[in-house]
Amino acid sequence: MIDTAIIIATGSSAHTSQLTYNRPLTMLPALGKPLCVRVMDRLYRTGIKKYVVVLGEQEGAVANYLNTRWIPGTEIEYVLKPGAMALGKVLSSIALNHNRPMMFANYNSFTHEKFPARLRKYHEFSPDDLILTGAASSLSTSSTQTFAQLKLPDNGNLTRKTSPRQAARRITALATSASNSLQNYVLADLIAGGANFIDFLQKLTPEQARCDTLLSLVKAHVNAGHMARLARASWVLQVQEDADLITLNRHLLDEKLDAHILSEVPYTVKIVGPVRIDPGVSVGQGAIIGPHVYLESGSSVGHQAKLKNSIVMGRASVKGHETVQDSIVSTRRRLQL
């Protein structure tokens, strides 16, 4: 079974945000942790303890966080991707050094918390193949999602109800030609790279090595005549716009893994769960917080303020008697989403 994951923690060119004036894209908050760490948390819960983290020149804060605040006992290797170097070349070098099947995940690619374990289990029954993550639709508000046309014969796709034994017989090939049975699926940057994909990465042509996204490498793999397979998720979310950050935080709160109140709040404050309040947050008397609210460490909420489905980032404040809904509040701007 796969025991290593490659985490691509370089800011995606498709990810746009107005919140990165004091932190890189990879460090945007997802319930008290950076985006890339949330991705790693999901993989860690599947049993993966070894990580190769690909960092850009601006992502030093990621390494600092992982070295000082993440789970002890994990094995983390850092690989620097200079701005001028394509991702394909970096991943080819990693594949040559490690030479075994691995999980690949982008820092801003999410699906249901239990799905990575299912994907890893599917790999066990099809260890040579490249297995993709896809869903019929995306939770992202972005119009720049990556679609693929997949040929799905009867009972061919993998779903959450598919047993691992059935998976060995029912994994679906990625179609490379037109067909009346083709269906569109949104692909996520989360894949199980089997032996064939690792071999492909080790032998990239100069043109293939210039691919600069994970899914462009998947496409090159398929165009070269190799098989890719689909594991169907109930939903996928590529965090590509600031609105997607609220969507992600809402789903994380609903999972109830980190819906905690870690600051002391006055007894007159009404909490409508699920919410998360980090340590070091100030909340005034009579405020109403929730549902689906995240208050980052260092933020403050005035007395009798009302917040719903919103994020208040560190050092930002909401004034007394204000009503904030479907918004991200930062020190520089307020985004109504």
Tab-separated table of C-alpha atoms in Angstrom:
chain	number	residue	atom	x	y	z
A	1	MET	CA	0.000	0.000	0.000
A	2	ILE	CA	1.136	3.574	-0.668
A	3	ASP	CA	3.053	5.014	2.294
A	4	THR	CA	4.279	8.305	0.792
A	5	ALA	CA	2.505	11.431	-0.442
A	6	ILE	CA	3.797	14.284	-2.556
A	7	ILE	CA	2.248	17.596	-1.526
A	8	ILE	CA	2.436	20.354	-4.134
A	9	ALA	CA	2.600	23.451	-1.936
A	10	THR	CA	3.397	25.995	-4.615
A	11	GLY	CA	0.753	28.639	-5.253
A	12	SER	CA	-1.495	27.594	-8.131
A	13	SER	CA	-1.750	30.008	-11.065
A	14	ALA	CA	-5.504	29.293	-11.117
A	15	HIS	CA	-5.882	30.304	-7.457
A	16	THR	CA	-6.715	33.997	-7.103
A	17	SER	CA	-7.207	35.753	-3.778
A	18	GLN	CA	-7.393	39.213	-2.271
A	19	LEU	CA	-6.164	37.875	1.073
A	20	THR	CA	-2.510	37.178	0.356
A	21	TYR	CA	-1.004	40.555	1.287
A	22	ASN	CA	0.485	39.007	4.446
A	23	ARG	CA	0.640	35.288	3.646
A	24	PRO	CA	1.086	33.042	0.599
A	25	LEU	CA	-1.821	31.169	-0.977
A	26	THR	CA	-0.765	27.905	0.638
A	27	MET	CA	-1.066	29.482	4.114
A	28	LEU	CA	-4.636	30.777	3.797
A	29	PRO	CA	-6.602	29.578	6.839
A	30	ALA	CA	-8.811	26.509	6.971
A	31	LEU	CA	-10.127	26.233	10.534
A	32	GLY	CA	-6.912	27.124	12.309
A	33	LYS	CA	-4.502	25.467	9.897
A	34	PRO	CA	-3.037	26.412	6.505
A	35	LEU	CA	-4.686	24.933	3.414
A	36	CYS	CA	-1.757	22.647	2.627
A	37	VAL	CA	-1.680	21.320	6.202
A	38	ARG	CA	-5.401	20.502	6.003
A	39	VAL	CA	-4.679	18.404	2.897
A	40	MET	CA	-1.869	16.632	4.759
A	41	ASP	CA	-4.151	16.030	7.765
A	42	ARG	CA	-6.578	14.136	5.535
A	43	LEU	CA	-3.789	11.969	4.143
A	44	TYR	CA	-2.281	11.397	7.585
A	45	ARG	CA	-5.576	9.982	8.809
A	46	THR	CA	-5.324	7.325	6.076
A	47	GLY	CA	-2.041	6.122	7.600
A	48	ILE	CA	0.463	7.959	5.399
A	49	LYS	CA	3.454	9.069	7.491
A	50	LYS	CA	5.984	10.070	4.805
A	51	TYR	CA	5.689	13.308	2.813
A	52	VAL	CA	7.601	15.077	0.087
A	53	VAL	CA	6.539	18.727	0.139
A	54	VAL	CA	7.241	20.737	-3.001
A	55	LEU	CA	7.737	24.383	-2.015
A	56	GLY	CA	7.925	27.535	-4.091
A	57	GLU	CA	10.285	30.375	-3.353
A	58	GLN	CA	7.596	32.186	-1.313
A	59	GLU	CA	6.435	29.208	0.773
A	60	GLY	CA	9.018	29.151	3.546
A	61	ALA	CA	6.216	29.650	6.085
A	62	VAL	CA	4.864	26.212	5.157
A	63	ALA	CA	8.107	24.487	6.162
A	64	ASN	CA	8.261	26.519	9.370
A	65	TYR	CA	4.708	25.508	10.317
A	66	LEU	CA	5.282	21.818	9.573
A	67	ASN	CA	8.594	21.767	11.463
A	68	THR	CA	7.251	23.443	14.591
A	69	ARG	CA	3.528	22.778	14.809
A	70	TRP	CA	2.565	19.656	12.882
A	71	ILE	CA	2.372	16.026	13.975
A	72	PRO	CA	5.599	14.636	15.454
A	73	GLY	CA	6.877	11.346	14.130
A	74	THR	CA	6.149	12.103	10.488
A	75	GLU	CA	8.915	12.034	7.895
A	76	ILE	CA	8.964	15.204	5.792
A	77	GLU	CA	11.305	15.961	2.909
A	78	TYR	CA	11.286	19.410	1.285
A	79	VAL	CA	11.963	19.979	-2.408
A	80	LEU	CA	12.340	23.509	-3.734
A	81	LYS	CA	10.710	24.387	-7.033
A	82	PRO	CA	12.388	27.525	-8.420
A	83	GLY	CA	10.006	29.831	-10.242
A	84	ALA	CA	11.491	29.072	-13.659
A	85	MET	CA	11.394	25.291	-13.240
A	86	ALA	CA	8.319	23.393	-14.414
A	87	LEU	CA	6.516	21.068	-12.035
A	88	GLY	CA	7.023	18.149	-14.409
A	89	LYS	CA	10.792	18.325	-14.005
A	90	VAL	CA	10.510	18.509	-10.217
A	91	LEU	CA	8.162	15.524	-9.969
A	92	SER	CA	10.343	13.539	-12.374
A	93	SER	CA	13.309	14.042	-10.047
A	94	ILE	CA	11.238	12.969	-7.018
A	95	ALA	CA	10.032	9.851	-8.861
A	96	LEU	CA	13.615	8.915	-9.703
A	97	ASN	CA	14.667	9.318	-6.064
A	98	HIS	CA	11.753	7.424	-4.508
A	99	ASN	CA	10.791	4.945	-7.269
A	100	ARG	CA	7.571	3.644	-5.728
A	101	PRO	CA	3.841	4.385	-5.982
A	102	MET	CA	2.808	7.574	-4.197
A	103	MET	CA	-0.181	9.790	-3.566
A	104	PHE	CA	-0.084	13.224	-5.207
A	105	ALA	CA	-2.097	16.149	-3.847
A	106	ASN	CA	-2.246	19.870	-4.484
A	107	TYR	CA	-2.470	22.181	-1.475
A	108	ASN	CA	-5.912	23.496	-2.484
A	109	SER	CA	-7.693	20.319	-3.574
A	110	PHE	CA	-10.332	18.854	-1.273
A	111	THR	CA	-13.021	16.228	-1.185
A	112	HIS	CA	-14.858	14.342	1.570
A	113	GLU	CA	-12.632	13.562	4.557
A	114	LYS	CA	-12.943	9.786	4.108
A	115	PHE	CA	-12.262	9.776	0.385
A	116	PRO	CA	-8.413	9.708	0.527
A	117	ALA	CA	-8.578	6.452	2.484
A	118	ARG	CA	-10.857	4.993	-0.174
A	119	LEU	CA	-8.509	6.147	-2.934
A	120	ARG	CA	-5.564	4.542	-1.163
A	121	LYS	CA	-7.537	1.300	-0.808
A	122	TYR	CA	-8.415	1.285	-4.509
A	123	HIS	CA	-4.701	1.532	-5.273
A	124	GLU	CA	-4.095	-1.615	-3.261
A	125	PHE	CA	-6.305	-3.561	-5.680
A	126	SER	CA	-4.896	-1.852	-8.786
A	127	PRO	CA	-1.291	-1.003	-7.831
A	128	ASP	CA	0.072	-0.380	-11.321
A	129	ASP	CA	-2.547	2.124	-12.452
A	130	LEU	CA	-3.015	5.846	-12.147
A	131	ILE	CA	-6.280	6.494	-10.263
A	132	LEU	CA	-7.889	9.930	-10.525
A	133	THR	CA	-10.352	11.687	-8.262
A	134	GLY	CA	-13.441	13.081	-9.981
A	135	ALA	CA	-17.006	14.133	-9.321
A	136	ALA	CA	-20.004	14.985	-11.452
A	137	SER	CA	-19.853	18.585	-10.242
A	138	SER	CA	-17.660	20.905	-8.224
A	139	LEU	CA	-18.408	22.963	-5.124
A	140	SER	CA	-16.084	25.687	-6.372
A	141	THR	CA	-17.527	28.928	-7.715
A	142	SER	CA	-14.698	29.163	-10.234
A	143	SER	CA	-15.338	28.664	-13.941
A	144	THR	CA	-11.798	27.369	-14.525
A	145	GLN	CA	-12.264	23.819	-13.291
A	146	THR	CA	-10.511	20.950	-15.059
A	147	PHE	CA	-13.001	18.711	-16.839
A	148	ALA	CA	-12.390	15.346	-18.415
A	149	GLN	CA	-14.614	13.199	-20.572
A	150	LEU	CA	-14.844	9.758	-19.065
A	151	LYS	CA	-16.280	6.669	-20.681
A	152	LEU	CA	-18.396	4.954	-18.055
A	153	PRO	CA	-19.775	1.511	-18.917
A	154	ASP	CA	-22.499	0.033	-16.727
A	155	ASN	CA	-21.248	-0.202	-13.128
A	156	GLY	CA	-17.834	0.899	-14.311
A	157	ASN	CA	-17.139	3.845	-12.049
A	158	LEU	CA	-15.927	3.676	-8.483
A	159	THR	CA	-18.281	5.123	-5.872
A	160	ARG	CA	-18.304	5.214	-2.115
A	161	LYS	CA	-20.487	2.076	-2.179
A	162	THR	CA	-17.969	0.095	-4.207
A	163	SER	CA	-16.134	-2.489	-2.141
A	164	PRO	CA	-12.363	-2.828	-2.606
A	165	ARG	CA	-12.864	-6.282	-4.116
A	166	GLN	CA	-15.355	-4.908	-6.633
A	167	ALA	CA	-12.947	-2.064	-7.346
A	168	ALA	CA	-10.391	-4.445	-8.768
A	169	ARG	CA	-12.884	-5.358	-11.509
A	170	ARG	CA	-14.786	-2.103	-11.969
A	171	ILE	CA	-12.229	0.679	-12.339
A	172	THR	CA	-12.926	2.734	-15.453
A	173	ALA	CA	-10.464	3.735	-18.162
A	174	LEU	CA	-10.099	7.404	-19.100
A	175	ALA	CA	-11.432	7.846	-22.635
A	176	THR	CA	-9.189	9.417	-25.253
A	177	SER	CA	-11.650	9.510	-28.158
A	178	ALA	CA	-15.201	10.733	-28.723
A	179	SER	CA	-18.080	8.442	-27.809
A	180	ASN	CA	-21.798	8.777	-27.173
A	181	SER	CA	-21.251	7.350	-23.706
A	182	LEU	CA	-18.755	9.992	-22.596
A	183	GLN	CA	-19.657	12.014	-19.507
A	184	ASN	CA	-18.050	15.124	-18.058
A	185	TYR	CA	-16.399	14.874	-14.662
A	186	VAL	CA	-14.578	17.524	-12.672
A	187	LEU	CA	-11.129	16.277	-11.725
A	188	ALA	CA	-9.388	17.135	-8.468
A	189	ASP	CA	-5.640	17.437	-7.907
A	190	LEU	CA	-5.616	14.265	-5.825
A	191	ILE	CA	-4.372	11.067	-7.437
A	192	ALA	CA	-2.901	7.699	-6.572
A	193	GLY	CA	0.147	7.308	-8.762
A	194	GLY	CA	0.713	3.624	-9.396
A	195	ALA	CA	3.831	1.981	-10.771
A	196	ASN	CA	3.041	2.904	-14.391
A	197	PHE	CA	2.678	6.611	-13.574
A	198	ILE	CA	5.910	6.640	-11.569
A	199	ASP	CA	7.685	4.998	-14.506
A	200	PHE	CA	6.168	7.635	-16.814
A	201	LEU	CA	7.445	10.458	-14.586
A	202	GLN	CA	10.923	8.962	-14.558
A	203	LYS	CA	11.059	8.982	-18.376
A	204	LEU	CA	9.437	12.309	-19.268
A	205	THR	CA	10.286	13.750	-22.651
A	206	PRO	CA	11.513	17.370	-22.682
A	207	GLU	CA	8.028	18.472	-23.785
A	208	GLN	CA	6.296	16.499	-21.033
A	209	ALA	CA	8.737	17.832	-18.438
A	210	ARG	CA	7.471	21.349	-19.207
A	211	CYS	CA	4.011	20.490	-17.827
A	212	ASP	CA	3.400	22.797	-14.881
A	213	THR	CA	0.326	21.271	-13.232
A	214	LEU	CA	-0.460	17.843	-11.883
A	215	LEU	CA	-3.439	17.353	-14.193
A	216	SER	CA	-1.464	18.421	-17.272
A	217	LEU	CA	0.926	15.580	-16.430
A	218	VAL	CA	-2.065	13.245	-16.136
A	219	LYS	CA	-3.205	14.351	-19.594
A	220	ALA	CA	0.277	13.779	-21.015
A	221	HIS	CA	0.274	10.312	-19.431
A	222	VAL	CA	-3.033	9.454	-21.140
A	223	ASN	CA	-1.979	11.006	-24.474
A	224	ALA	CA	1.096	8.772	-24.395
A	225	GLY	CA	-1.233	5.757	-24.441
A	226	HIS	CA	-1.263	4.888	-20.753
A	227	MET	CA	-4.379	4.089	-18.765
A	228	ALA	CA	-5.850	6.335	-16.107
A	229	ARG	CA	-8.773	5.338	-13.951
A	230	LEU	CA	-11.486	7.237	-12.119
A	231	ALA	CA	-12.495	6.983	-8.479
A	232	ARG	CA	-15.729	8.912	-8.114
A	233	ALA	CA	-16.132	11.246	-5.141
A	234	SER	CA	-19.433	12.706	-3.962
A	235	TRP	CA	-17.921	16.200	-4.325
A	236	VAL	CA	-14.662	17.941	-5.096
A	237	LEU	CA	-13.566	21.455	-4.213
A	238	GLN	CA	-10.609	23.217	-5.745
A	239	VAL	CA	-10.054	26.357	-3.663
A	240	GLN	CA	-9.499	28.838	-6.484
A	241	GLU	CA	-11.400	31.919	-5.336
A	242	ASP	CA	-12.009	33.513	-1.947
A	243	ALA	CA	-15.612	32.302	-1.973
A	244	ASP	CA	-14.252	28.741	-2.069
A	245	LEU	CA	-12.493	29.369	1.248
A	246	ILE	CA	-15.848	29.942	2.948
A	247	THR	CA	-17.234	26.789	1.295
A	248	LEU	CA	-14.272	24.756	2.549
A	249	ASN	CA	-14.530	26.099	6.093
A	250	ARG	CA	-18.252	25.313	6.130
A	251	HIS	CA	-17.592	21.698	5.131
A	252	LEU	CA	-14.799	21.358	7.686
A	253	LEU	CA	-17.127	22.650	10.391
A	254	ASP	CA	-19.829	20.189	9.343
A	255	GLU	CA	-17.298	17.367	9.668
A	256	LYS	CA	-16.960	18.447	13.343
A	257	LEU	CA	-13.313	17.439	13.581
A	258	ASP	CA	-12.181	20.939	14.546
A	259	ALA	CA	-15.346	22.782	15.521
A	260	HIS	CA	-13.967	24.059	18.836
A	261	ILE	CA	-14.220	27.159	20.992
A	262	LEU	CA	-10.674	27.771	22.231
A	263	SER	CA	-11.108	31.293	23.624
A	264	GLU	CA	-13.052	32.334	26.676
A	265	VAL	CA	-16.251	34.115	25.653
A	266	PRO	CA	-18.768	35.977	27.843
A	267	TYR	CA	-21.774	33.985	29.021
A	268	THR	CA	-24.033	36.445	27.179
A	269	VAL	CA	-22.596	35.373	23.814
A	270	LYS	CA	-24.874	33.045	21.846
A	271	ILE	CA	-23.070	30.326	19.914
A	272	VAL	CA	-25.008	28.706	17.067
A	273	GLY	CA	-22.871	25.746	16.053
A	274	PRO	CA	-20.918	24.609	14.287
A	275	VAL	CA	-18.268	27.295	14.822
A	276	ARG	CA	-14.552	27.487	15.505
A	277	ILE	CA	-12.995	30.181	17.656
A	278	ASP	CA	-9.194	30.080	17.827
A	279	PRO	CA	-7.206	30.946	20.952
A	280	GLY	CA	-6.631	34.662	21.469
A	281	VAL	CA	-9.954	35.878	20.054
A	282	SER	CA	-11.916	38.678	21.744
A	283	VAL	CA	-15.724	38.479	21.632
A	284	GLY	CA	-17.934	41.200	23.097
A	285	GLN	CA	-21.024	40.846	25.254
A	286	GLY	CA	-24.235	39.745	23.568
A	287	ALA	CA	-22.695	38.756	20.257
A	288	ILE	CA	-24.323	36.010	18.184
A	289	ILE	CA	-21.771	33.744	16.497
A	290	GLY	CA	-22.768	31.120	13.948
A	291	PRO	CA	-23.567	28.908	12.331
A	292	HIS	CA	-20.515	28.268	10.135
A	293	VAL	CA	-18.271	30.975	11.516
A	294	TYR	CA	-14.485	30.799	11.916
A	295	LEU	CA	-12.680	33.413	14.032
A	296	GLU	CA	-8.925	33.246	13.495
A	297	SER	CA	-6.492	33.880	16.332
A	298	GLY	CA	-6.044	37.606	16.988
A	299	SER	CA	-9.422	38.665	15.605
A	300	SER	CA	-12.083	40.525	17.579
A	301	VAL	CA	-15.874	40.816	17.518
A	302	GLY	CA	-17.679	43.750	19.128
A	303	HIS	CA	-20.621	43.616	21.507
A	304	GLN	CA	-23.981	42.547	20.079
A	305	ALA	CA	-22.453	41.861	16.657
A	306	LYS	CA	-24.008	39.091	14.585
A	307	LEU	CA	-21.952	36.752	12.407
A	308	LYS	CA	-23.096	33.936	10.131
A	309	ASN	CA	-21.289	31.867	7.475
A	310	SER	CA	-18.203	34.069	7.653
A	311	ILE	CA	-14.483	34.129	8.389
A	312	VAL	CA	-12.790	36.835	10.447
A	313	MET	CA	-9.057	36.654	9.835
A	314	GLY	CA	-6.265	37.393	12.301
A	315	ARG	CA	-6.050	40.992	13.579
A	316	ALA	CA	-9.295	41.882	11.767
A	317	SER	CA	-12.266	43.198	13.721
A	318	VAL	CA	-16.046	43.383	13.510
A	319	LYS	CA	-17.556	46.439	15.184
A	320	GLY	CA	-20.262	46.329	17.797
A	321	HIS	CA	-23.836	45.932	16.500
A	322	GLU	CA	-22.557	44.988	13.022
A	323	THR	CA	-24.126	42.157	11.073
A	324	VAL	CA	-21.711	40.100	8.964
A	325	GLN	CA	-22.960	37.285	6.733
A	326	ASP	CA	-21.367	35.346	3.844
A	327	SER	CA	-18.202	37.403	4.176
A	328	ILE	CA	-14.476	37.241	4.788
A	329	VAL	CA	-13.233	40.063	7.014
A	330	SER	CA	-9.524	40.899	6.839
A	331	THR	CA	-7.500	43.863	8.056
A	332	ARG	CA	-7.536	45.446	4.608
A	333	ARG	CA	-10.912	44.606	3.140
A	334	ARG	CA	-14.238	42.915	3.623
A	335	LEU	CA	-15.263	40.495	0.925
A	336	GLN	CA	-18.987	39.966	0.521
A	337	LEU	CA	-19.329	36.610	-1.206
